[in-house]
Short mmCIF file of C-alpha atoms in Angstrom, two decimals:
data_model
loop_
_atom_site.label_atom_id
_atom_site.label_comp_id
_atom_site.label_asym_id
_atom_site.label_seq_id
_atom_site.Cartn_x
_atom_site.Cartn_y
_atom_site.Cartn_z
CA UNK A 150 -22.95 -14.32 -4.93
CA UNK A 151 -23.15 -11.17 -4.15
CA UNK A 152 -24.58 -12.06 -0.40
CA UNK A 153 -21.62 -14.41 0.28
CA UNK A 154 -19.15 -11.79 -0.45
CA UNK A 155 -20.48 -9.02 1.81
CA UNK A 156 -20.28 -12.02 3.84
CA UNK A 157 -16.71 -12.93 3.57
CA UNK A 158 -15.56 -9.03 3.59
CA UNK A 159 -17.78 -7.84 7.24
CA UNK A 160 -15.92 -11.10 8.27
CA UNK A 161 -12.16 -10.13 7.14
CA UNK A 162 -13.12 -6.84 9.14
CA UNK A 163 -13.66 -8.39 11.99
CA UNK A 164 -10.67 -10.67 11.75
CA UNK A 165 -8.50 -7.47 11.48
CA UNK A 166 -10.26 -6.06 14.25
CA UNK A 167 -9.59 -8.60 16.41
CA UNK A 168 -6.23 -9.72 15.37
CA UNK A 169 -4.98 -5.67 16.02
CA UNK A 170 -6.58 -5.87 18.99
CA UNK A 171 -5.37 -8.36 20.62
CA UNK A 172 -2.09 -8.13 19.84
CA UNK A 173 -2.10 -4.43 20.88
CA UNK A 174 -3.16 -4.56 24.02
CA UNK A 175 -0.05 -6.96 24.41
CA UNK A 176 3.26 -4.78 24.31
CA UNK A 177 2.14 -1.73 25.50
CA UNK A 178 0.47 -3.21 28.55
CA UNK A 179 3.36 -5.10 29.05
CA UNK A 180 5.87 -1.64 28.73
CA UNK A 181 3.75 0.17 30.75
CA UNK A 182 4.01 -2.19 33.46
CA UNK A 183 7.73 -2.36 32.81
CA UNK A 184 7.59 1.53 33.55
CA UNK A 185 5.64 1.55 36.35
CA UNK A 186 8.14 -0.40 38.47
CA UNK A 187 10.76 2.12 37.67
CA UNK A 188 9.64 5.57 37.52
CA UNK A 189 7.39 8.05 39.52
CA UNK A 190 5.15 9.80 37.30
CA UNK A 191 1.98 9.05 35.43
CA UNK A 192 2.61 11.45 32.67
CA UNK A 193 5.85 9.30 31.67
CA UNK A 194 4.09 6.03 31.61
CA UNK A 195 1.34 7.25 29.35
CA UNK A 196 4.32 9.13 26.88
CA UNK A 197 6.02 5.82 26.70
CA UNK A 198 2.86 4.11 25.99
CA UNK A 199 1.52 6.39 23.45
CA UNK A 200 5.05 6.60 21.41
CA UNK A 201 4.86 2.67 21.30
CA UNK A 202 1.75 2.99 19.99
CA UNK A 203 2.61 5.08 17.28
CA UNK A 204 5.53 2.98 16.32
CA UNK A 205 4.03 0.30 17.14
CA UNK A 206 0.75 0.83 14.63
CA UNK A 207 3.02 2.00 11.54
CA UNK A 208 5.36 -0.83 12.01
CA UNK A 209 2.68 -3.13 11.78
CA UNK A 210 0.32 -1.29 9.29
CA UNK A 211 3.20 0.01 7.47
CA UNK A 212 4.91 -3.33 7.16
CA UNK A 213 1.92 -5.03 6.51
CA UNK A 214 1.16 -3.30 3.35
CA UNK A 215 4.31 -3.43 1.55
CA UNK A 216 4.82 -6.99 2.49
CA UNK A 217 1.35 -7.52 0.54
CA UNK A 218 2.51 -5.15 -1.97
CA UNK A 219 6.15 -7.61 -2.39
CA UNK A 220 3.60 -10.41 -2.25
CA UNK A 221 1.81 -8.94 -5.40
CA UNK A 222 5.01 -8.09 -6.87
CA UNK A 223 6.41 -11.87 -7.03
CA UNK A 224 3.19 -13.50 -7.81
CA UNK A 225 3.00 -10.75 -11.10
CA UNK A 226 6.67 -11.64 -11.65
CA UNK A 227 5.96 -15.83 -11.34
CA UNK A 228 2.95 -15.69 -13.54
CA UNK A 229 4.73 -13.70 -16.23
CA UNK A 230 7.56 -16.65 -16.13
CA UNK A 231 5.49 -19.23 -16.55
CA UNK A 232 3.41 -17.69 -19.21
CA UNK A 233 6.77 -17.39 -21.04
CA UNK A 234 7.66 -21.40 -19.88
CA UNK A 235 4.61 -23.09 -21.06
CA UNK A 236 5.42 -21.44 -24.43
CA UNK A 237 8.66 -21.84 -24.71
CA UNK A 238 9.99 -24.91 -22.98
CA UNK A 239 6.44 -27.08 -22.76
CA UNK A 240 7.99 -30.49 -21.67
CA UNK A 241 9.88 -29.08 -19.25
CA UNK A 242 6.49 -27.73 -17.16
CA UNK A 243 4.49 -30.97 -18.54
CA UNK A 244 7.42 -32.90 -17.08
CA UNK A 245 7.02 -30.80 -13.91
CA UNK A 246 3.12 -31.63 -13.66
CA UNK A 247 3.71 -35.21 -14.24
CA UNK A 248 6.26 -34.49 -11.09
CA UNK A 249 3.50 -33.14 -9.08
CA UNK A 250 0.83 -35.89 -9.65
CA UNK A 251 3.93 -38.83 -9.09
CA UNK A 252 4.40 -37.29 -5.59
CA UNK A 253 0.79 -39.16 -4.71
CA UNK A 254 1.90 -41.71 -6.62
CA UNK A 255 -0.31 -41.20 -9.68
CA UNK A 256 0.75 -43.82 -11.97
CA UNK A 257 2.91 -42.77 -15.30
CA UNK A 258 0.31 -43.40 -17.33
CA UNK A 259 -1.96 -41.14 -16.11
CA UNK A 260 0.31 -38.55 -15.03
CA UNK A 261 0.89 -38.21 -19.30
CA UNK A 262 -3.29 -38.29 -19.90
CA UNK A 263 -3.51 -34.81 -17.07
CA UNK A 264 0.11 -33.03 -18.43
CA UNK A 265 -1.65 -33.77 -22.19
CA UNK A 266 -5.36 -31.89 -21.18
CA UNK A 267 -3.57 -29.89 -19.35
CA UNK A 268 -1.64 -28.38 -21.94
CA UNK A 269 -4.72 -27.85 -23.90
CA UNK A 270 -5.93 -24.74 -22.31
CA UNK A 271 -2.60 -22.75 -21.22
CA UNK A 272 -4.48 -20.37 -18.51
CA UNK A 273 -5.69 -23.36 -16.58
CA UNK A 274 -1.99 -25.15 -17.32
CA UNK A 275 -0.21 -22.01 -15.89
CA UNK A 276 -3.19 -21.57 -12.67
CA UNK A 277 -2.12 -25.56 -11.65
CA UNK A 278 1.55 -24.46 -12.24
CA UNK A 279 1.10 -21.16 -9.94
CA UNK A 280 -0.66 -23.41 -7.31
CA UNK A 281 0.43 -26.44 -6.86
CA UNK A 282 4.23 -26.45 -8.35
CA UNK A 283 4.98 -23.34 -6.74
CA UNK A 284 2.26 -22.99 -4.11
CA UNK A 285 0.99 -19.47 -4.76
CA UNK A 286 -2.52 -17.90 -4.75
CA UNK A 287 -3.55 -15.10 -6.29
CA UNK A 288 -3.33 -12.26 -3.88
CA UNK A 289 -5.99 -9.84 -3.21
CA UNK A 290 -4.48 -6.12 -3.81
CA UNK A 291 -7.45 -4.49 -1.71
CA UNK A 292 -7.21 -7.01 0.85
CA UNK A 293 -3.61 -6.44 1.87
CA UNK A 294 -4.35 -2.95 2.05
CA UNK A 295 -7.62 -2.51 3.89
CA UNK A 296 -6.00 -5.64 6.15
CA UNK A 297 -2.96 -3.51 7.11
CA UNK A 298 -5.01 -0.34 7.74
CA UNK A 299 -7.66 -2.63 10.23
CA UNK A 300 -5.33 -4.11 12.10
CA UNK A 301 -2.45 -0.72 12.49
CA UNK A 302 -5.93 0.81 14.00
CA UNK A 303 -7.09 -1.81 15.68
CA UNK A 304 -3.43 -1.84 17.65
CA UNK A 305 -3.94 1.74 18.54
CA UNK A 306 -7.65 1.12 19.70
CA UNK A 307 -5.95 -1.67 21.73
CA UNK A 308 -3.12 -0.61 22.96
CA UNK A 309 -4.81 2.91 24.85
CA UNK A 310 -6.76 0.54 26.83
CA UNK A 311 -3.74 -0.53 29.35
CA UNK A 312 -2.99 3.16 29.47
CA UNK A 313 -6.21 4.49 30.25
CA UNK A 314 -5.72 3.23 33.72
CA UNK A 315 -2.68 5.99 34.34
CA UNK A 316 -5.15 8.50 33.34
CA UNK A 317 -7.07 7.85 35.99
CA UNK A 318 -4.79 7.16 39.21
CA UNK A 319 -2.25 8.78 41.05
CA UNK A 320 0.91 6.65 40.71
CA UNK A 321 2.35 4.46 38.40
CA UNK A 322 1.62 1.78 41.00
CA UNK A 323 -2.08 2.50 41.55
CA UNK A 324 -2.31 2.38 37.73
CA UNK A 325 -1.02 -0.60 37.34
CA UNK A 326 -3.38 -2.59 39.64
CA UNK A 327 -6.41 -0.82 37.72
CA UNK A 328 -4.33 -1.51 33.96
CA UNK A 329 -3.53 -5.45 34.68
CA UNK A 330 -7.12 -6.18 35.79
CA UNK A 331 -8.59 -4.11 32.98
CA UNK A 332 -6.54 -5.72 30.51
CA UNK A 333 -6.32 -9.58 31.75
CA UNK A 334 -9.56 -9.22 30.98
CA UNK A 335 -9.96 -7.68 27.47
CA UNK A 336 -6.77 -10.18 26.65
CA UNK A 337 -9.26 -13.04 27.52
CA UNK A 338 -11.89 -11.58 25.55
CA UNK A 339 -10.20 -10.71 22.64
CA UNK A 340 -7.88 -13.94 23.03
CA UNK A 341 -11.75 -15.55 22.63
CA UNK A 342 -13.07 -13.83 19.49
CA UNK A 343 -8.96 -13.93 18.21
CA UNK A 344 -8.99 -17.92 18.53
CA UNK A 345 -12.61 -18.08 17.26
CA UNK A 346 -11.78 -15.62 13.66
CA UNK A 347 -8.71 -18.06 13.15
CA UNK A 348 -10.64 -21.05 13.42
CA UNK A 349 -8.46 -22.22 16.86
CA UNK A 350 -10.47 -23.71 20.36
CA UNK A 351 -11.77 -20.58 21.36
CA UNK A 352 -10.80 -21.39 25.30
CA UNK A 353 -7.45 -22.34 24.72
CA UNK A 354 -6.97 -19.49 22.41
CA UNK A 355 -8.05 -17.11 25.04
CA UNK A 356 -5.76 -18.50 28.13
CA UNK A 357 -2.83 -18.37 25.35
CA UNK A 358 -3.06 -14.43 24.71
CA UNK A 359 -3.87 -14.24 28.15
CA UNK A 360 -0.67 -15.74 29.15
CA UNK A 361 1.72 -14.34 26.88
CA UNK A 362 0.45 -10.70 27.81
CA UNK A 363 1.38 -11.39 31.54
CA UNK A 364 4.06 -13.02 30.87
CA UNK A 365 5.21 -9.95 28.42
CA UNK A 366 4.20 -7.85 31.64
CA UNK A 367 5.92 -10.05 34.24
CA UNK A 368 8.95 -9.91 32.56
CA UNK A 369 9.22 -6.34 31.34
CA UNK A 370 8.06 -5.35 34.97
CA UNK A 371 11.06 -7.39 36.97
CA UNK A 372 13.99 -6.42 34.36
CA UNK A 373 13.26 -2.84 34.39
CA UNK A 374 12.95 -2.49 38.02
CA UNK A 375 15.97 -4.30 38.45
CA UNK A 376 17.74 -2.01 35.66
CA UNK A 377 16.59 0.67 37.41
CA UNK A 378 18.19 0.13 40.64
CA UNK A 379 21.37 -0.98 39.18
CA UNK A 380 21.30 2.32 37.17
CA UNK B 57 21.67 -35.53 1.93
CA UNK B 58 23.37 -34.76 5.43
CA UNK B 59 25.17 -32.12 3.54
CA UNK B 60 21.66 -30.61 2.42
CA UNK B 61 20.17 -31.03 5.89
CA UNK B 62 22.97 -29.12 7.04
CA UNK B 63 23.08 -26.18 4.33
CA UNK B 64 19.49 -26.34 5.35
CA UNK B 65 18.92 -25.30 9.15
CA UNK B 66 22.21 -23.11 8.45
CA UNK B 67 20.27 -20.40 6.17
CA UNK B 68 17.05 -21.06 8.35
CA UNK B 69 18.82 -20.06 11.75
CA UNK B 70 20.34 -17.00 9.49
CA UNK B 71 16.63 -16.16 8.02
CA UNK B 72 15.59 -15.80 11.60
CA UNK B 73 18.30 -13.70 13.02
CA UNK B 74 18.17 -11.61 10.10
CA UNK B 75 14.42 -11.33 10.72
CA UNK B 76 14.36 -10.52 14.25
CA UNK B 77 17.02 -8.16 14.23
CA UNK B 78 15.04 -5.92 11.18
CA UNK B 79 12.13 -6.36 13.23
CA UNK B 80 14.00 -5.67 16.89
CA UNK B 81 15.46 -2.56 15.15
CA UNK B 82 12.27 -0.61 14.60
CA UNK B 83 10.14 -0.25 17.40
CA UNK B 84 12.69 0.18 20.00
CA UNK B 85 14.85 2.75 18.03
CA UNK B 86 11.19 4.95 17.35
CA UNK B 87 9.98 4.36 21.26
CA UNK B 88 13.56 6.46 22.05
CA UNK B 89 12.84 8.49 19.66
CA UNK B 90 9.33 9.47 20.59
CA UNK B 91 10.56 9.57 24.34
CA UNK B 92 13.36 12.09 23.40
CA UNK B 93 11.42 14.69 22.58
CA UNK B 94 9.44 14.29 25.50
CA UNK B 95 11.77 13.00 28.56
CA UNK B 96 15.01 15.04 29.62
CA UNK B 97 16.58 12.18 31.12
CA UNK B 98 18.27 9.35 29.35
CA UNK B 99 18.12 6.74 32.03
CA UNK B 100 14.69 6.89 31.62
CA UNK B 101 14.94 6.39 27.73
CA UNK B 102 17.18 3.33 28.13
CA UNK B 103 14.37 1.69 31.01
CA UNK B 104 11.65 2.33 28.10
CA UNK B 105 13.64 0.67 25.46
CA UNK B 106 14.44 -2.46 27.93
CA UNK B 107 11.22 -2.90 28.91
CA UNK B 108 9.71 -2.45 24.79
CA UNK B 109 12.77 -5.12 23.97
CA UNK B 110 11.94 -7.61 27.00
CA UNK B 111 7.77 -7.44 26.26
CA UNK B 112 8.25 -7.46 22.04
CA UNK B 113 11.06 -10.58 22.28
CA UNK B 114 8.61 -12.37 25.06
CA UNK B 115 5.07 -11.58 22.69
CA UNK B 116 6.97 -12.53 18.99
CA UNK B 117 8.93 -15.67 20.90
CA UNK B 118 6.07 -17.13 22.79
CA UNK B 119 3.53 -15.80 20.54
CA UNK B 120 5.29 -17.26 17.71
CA UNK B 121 5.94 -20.72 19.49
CA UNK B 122 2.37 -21.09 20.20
CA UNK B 123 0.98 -20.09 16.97
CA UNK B 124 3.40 -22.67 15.95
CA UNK B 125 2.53 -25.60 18.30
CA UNK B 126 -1.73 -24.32 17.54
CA UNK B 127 -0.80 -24.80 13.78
CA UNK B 128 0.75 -28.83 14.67
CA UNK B 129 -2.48 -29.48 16.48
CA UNK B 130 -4.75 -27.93 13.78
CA UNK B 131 -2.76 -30.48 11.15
CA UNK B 132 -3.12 -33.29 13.55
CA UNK B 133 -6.83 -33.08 13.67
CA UNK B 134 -7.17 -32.50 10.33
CA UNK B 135 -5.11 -35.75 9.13
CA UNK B 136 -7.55 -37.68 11.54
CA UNK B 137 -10.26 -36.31 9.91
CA UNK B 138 -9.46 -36.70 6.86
CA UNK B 139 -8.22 -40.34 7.57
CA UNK B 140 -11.89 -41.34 9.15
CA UNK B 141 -13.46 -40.19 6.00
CA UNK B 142 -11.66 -41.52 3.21
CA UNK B 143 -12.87 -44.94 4.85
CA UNK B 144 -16.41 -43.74 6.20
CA UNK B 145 -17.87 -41.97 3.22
CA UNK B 146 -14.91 -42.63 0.55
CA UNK B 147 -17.60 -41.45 -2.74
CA UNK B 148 -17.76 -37.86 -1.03
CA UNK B 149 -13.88 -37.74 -0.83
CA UNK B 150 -13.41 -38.98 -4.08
CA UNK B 151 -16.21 -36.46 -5.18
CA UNK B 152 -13.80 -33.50 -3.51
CA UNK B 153 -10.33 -35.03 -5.61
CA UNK B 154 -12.68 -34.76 -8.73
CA UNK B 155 -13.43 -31.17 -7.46
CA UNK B 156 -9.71 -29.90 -7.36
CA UNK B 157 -9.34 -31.32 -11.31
CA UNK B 158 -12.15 -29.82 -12.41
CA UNK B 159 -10.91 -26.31 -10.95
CA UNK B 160 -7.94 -26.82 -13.81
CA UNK B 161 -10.73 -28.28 -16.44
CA UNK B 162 -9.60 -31.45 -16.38
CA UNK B 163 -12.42 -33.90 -17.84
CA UNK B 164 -14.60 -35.65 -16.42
CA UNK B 165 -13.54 -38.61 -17.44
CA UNK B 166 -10.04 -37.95 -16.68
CA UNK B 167 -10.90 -36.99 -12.93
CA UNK B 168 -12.42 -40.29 -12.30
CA UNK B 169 -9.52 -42.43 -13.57
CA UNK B 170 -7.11 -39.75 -10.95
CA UNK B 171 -9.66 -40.59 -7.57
CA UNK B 172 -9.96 -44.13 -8.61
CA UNK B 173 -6.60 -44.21 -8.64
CA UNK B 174 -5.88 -42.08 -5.39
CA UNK B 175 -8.22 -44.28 -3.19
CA UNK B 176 -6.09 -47.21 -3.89
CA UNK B 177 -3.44 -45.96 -1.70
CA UNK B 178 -5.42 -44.60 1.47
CA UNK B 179 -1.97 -42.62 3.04
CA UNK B 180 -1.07 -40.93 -0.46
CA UNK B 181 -5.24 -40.25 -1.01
CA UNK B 182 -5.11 -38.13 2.52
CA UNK B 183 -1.63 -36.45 1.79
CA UNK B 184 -3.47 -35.50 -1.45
CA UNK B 185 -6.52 -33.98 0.47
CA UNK B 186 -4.44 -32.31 3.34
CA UNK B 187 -2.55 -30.16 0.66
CA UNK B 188 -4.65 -29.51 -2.50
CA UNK B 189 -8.60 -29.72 -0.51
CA UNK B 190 -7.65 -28.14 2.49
CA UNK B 191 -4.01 -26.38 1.61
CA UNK B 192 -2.36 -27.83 4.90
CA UNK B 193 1.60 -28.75 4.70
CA UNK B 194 2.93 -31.03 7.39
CA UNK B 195 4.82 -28.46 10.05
CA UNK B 196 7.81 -29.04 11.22
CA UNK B 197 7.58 -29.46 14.89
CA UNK B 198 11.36 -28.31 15.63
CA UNK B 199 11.33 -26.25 13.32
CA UNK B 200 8.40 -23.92 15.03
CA UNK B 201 10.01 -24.23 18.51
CA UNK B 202 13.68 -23.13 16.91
CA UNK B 203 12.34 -20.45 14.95
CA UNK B 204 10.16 -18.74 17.82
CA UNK B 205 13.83 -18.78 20.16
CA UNK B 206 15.68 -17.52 17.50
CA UNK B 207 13.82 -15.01 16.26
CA UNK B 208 13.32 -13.84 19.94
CA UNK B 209 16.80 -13.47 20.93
CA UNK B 210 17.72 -11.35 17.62
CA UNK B 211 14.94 -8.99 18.08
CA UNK B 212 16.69 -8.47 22.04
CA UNK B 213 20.09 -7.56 19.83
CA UNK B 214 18.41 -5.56 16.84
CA UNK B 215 16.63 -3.52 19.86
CA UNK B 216 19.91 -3.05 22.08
CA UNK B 217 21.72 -1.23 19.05
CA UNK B 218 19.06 1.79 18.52
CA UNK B 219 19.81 2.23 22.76
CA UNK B 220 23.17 1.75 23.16
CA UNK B 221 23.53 5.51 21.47
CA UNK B 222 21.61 6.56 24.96
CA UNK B 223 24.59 4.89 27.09
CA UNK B 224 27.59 7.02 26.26
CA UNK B 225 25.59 10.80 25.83
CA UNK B 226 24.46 12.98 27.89
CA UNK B 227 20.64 14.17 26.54
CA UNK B 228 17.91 12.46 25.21
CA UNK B 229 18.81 14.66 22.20
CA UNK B 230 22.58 13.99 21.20
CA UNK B 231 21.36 10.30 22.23
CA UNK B 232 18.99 10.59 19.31
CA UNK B 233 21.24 12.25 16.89
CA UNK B 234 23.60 8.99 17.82
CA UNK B 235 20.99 6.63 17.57
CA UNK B 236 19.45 8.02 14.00
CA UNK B 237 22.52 7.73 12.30
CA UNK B 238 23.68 3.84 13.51
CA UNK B 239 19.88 2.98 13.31
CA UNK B 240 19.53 4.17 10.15
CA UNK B 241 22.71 2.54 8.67
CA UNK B 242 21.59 -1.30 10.34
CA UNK B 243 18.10 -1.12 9.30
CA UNK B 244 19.74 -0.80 5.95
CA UNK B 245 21.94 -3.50 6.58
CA UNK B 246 19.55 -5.86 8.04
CA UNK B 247 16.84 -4.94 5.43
CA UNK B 248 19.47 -5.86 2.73
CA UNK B 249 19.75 -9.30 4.42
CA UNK B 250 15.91 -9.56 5.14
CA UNK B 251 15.04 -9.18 1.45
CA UNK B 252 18.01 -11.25 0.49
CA UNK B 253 17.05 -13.98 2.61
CA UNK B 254 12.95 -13.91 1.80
CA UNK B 255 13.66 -14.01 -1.62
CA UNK B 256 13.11 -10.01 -2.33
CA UNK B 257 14.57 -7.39 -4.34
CA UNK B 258 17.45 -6.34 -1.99
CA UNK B 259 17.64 -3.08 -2.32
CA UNK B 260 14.32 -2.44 -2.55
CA UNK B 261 13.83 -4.46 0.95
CA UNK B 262 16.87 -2.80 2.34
CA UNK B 263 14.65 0.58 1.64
CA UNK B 264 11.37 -0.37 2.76
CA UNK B 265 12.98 -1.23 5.85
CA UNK B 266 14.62 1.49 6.78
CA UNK B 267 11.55 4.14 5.31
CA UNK B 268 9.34 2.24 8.11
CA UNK B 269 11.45 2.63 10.84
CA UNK B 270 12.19 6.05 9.68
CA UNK B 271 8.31 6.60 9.15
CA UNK B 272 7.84 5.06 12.73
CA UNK B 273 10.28 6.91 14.67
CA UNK B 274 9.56 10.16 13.00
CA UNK B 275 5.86 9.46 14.46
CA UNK B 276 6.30 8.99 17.62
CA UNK B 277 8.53 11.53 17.90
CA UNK B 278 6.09 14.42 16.68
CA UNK B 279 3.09 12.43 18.94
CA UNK B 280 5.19 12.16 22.01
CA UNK B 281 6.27 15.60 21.96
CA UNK B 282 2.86 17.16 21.05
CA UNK B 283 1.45 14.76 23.95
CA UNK B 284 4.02 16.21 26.08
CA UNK B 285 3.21 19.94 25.32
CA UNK B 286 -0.38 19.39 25.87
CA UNK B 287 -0.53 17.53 29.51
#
């Protein structure tokens, strides 16, 4: 037991990891090479890039957390309720698992034998409620937090690797060249491990990030320059 | 029915734009705000913010449409899966219904009658696997491709209103003075609507909302200008 859970949790981490990742290197790869068809300097790219970072990271970290923290919040709130309705009103949610089992088209006979055991044990009656009439699982409270933390890192970690490039050139243009090849190819690579953690065609997964990062770029790239000269 | 349909795809078109434009408000309001404190131009504030908007619409929209189209294909297989073993090895399926009953304490006895029954009807058997084995609604394919557009286009208007306070000043700084104040007053707005929509607390949403963007600007801000006064 307690190998399979160091298991799962070194394997959440990773997910995290290369979720942020991934998705990081995406938008500000994709602004800096917005940028770079529109102004001169370096130094400007790599202050855009960084700022989106920032925002970018507590956005997502931020946001992430108190969405698991609302998550929490209604799943306390639903179990309390149906605590209250299997005590209070116990045809009504034996009714309601009779409704779930006629939906596969248990017959009505049967459907009264499950509601009836059921009701025997009223943790297990309000667990089958939680799950399968109103489709909720338990949330994990760590989870959501160490999740948001990984991954609002793990967009930071990501997202300097387009800019690193500007560091090292001359010109917006030069570092763009040096950026898009560096990152088409940690998009692929992360786009690999990405599709592999959420159990997609690793392959496929990769060409997909791949894609919608230069298309991100593309796109940002042609509509700023054009701003720019209409500006 | 038609009227239900309707009602429907009316509050899921409004769930998106809400979304979008809660979302499209953050990030491009605290990438102008980070760049104020570092640029003195605002032309090159506005080109920022365009090119953050056009890259974060492209990587939620297309990111969003392919998750979506990746989670059609994951249900596809699945079903056929699922389908080939109910008939190729139907005492290890039935042995996986008994399973989910005996997570609820259901008796043995009890669980046999429920697969017996279940394997009669090989379509309601699989439907049955597909949700309570492996936890797998059917998606809706229109729904996916809908929902990625729409929530694309509102996160290009939520991310317009933060820059349009750039337009008609003359600094970076009165343009984020401007932009603060309307910002601040739609992420309210739009967080109100958010948490309405996703079934929150409203007010509470219509705080968290605007305490991340506030949290996010505020960020970049400080790290864009301390970036700035270092290189």
């Amino acid at each position: 037991m307690q190998h399979t859970e160091k298991h799962l949790k070194s394997s959440a981490l990773i997910t995290d990891i290369v979720i942020g990742m991934s998705d990081g290197l995406t938008v500000p790869f994709a602004l800096a090479a917005g940028l770079s068809g529109a102004v001169q300097s370096n130094s400007i790219v790599i202050t855009a890039g960084i700022a989106e970072i920032v925002a970018g990271s507590i956005a997502m970290g931020l946001g992430g957390y108190l969405a698991g923290k609302t998550e929490q919040e209604h799943y306390a709130t639903e179990l309390k309720r149906e605590y209250e309705e299997v005590v209070e009103k116990p045809e009504v949610e034996k009714h309601e698992v009779r409704e779930v089992l006629a939906e596969f088209g248990i017959s009505k006979n049967l459907q009264n034998m499950v509601a009836d055991e059921l009701a025997t044990n009223k943790d297990q009656w309000v667990r089958f409620m939680m799950k399968y009439e109103l489709g909720l699982d338990e949330p994990d409270a760590n989870r959501a937090r160490n999740s948001a933390a990984n991954i609002g890192i793990s967009y930071i970690v990501g997202g300097l690797i387009p800019l690193t490039a500007y560091f090292f050139t001359d010109t917006p243009h030069q570092g763009l060249m040096v950026s898009a090849i560096l990152t088409v190819i940690c998009l692929f690579v992360f786009g690999y491990f990405k599709a592999k953690v959420t159990g997609q065609a690793p392959l496929g997964g990769a060409i997909k990030v791949t894609l919608i990062g230069i298309a991100a770029a593309g796109a940002a790239y042609l509509v700023a320059k054009t701003f720019n000269h209409i500006f």
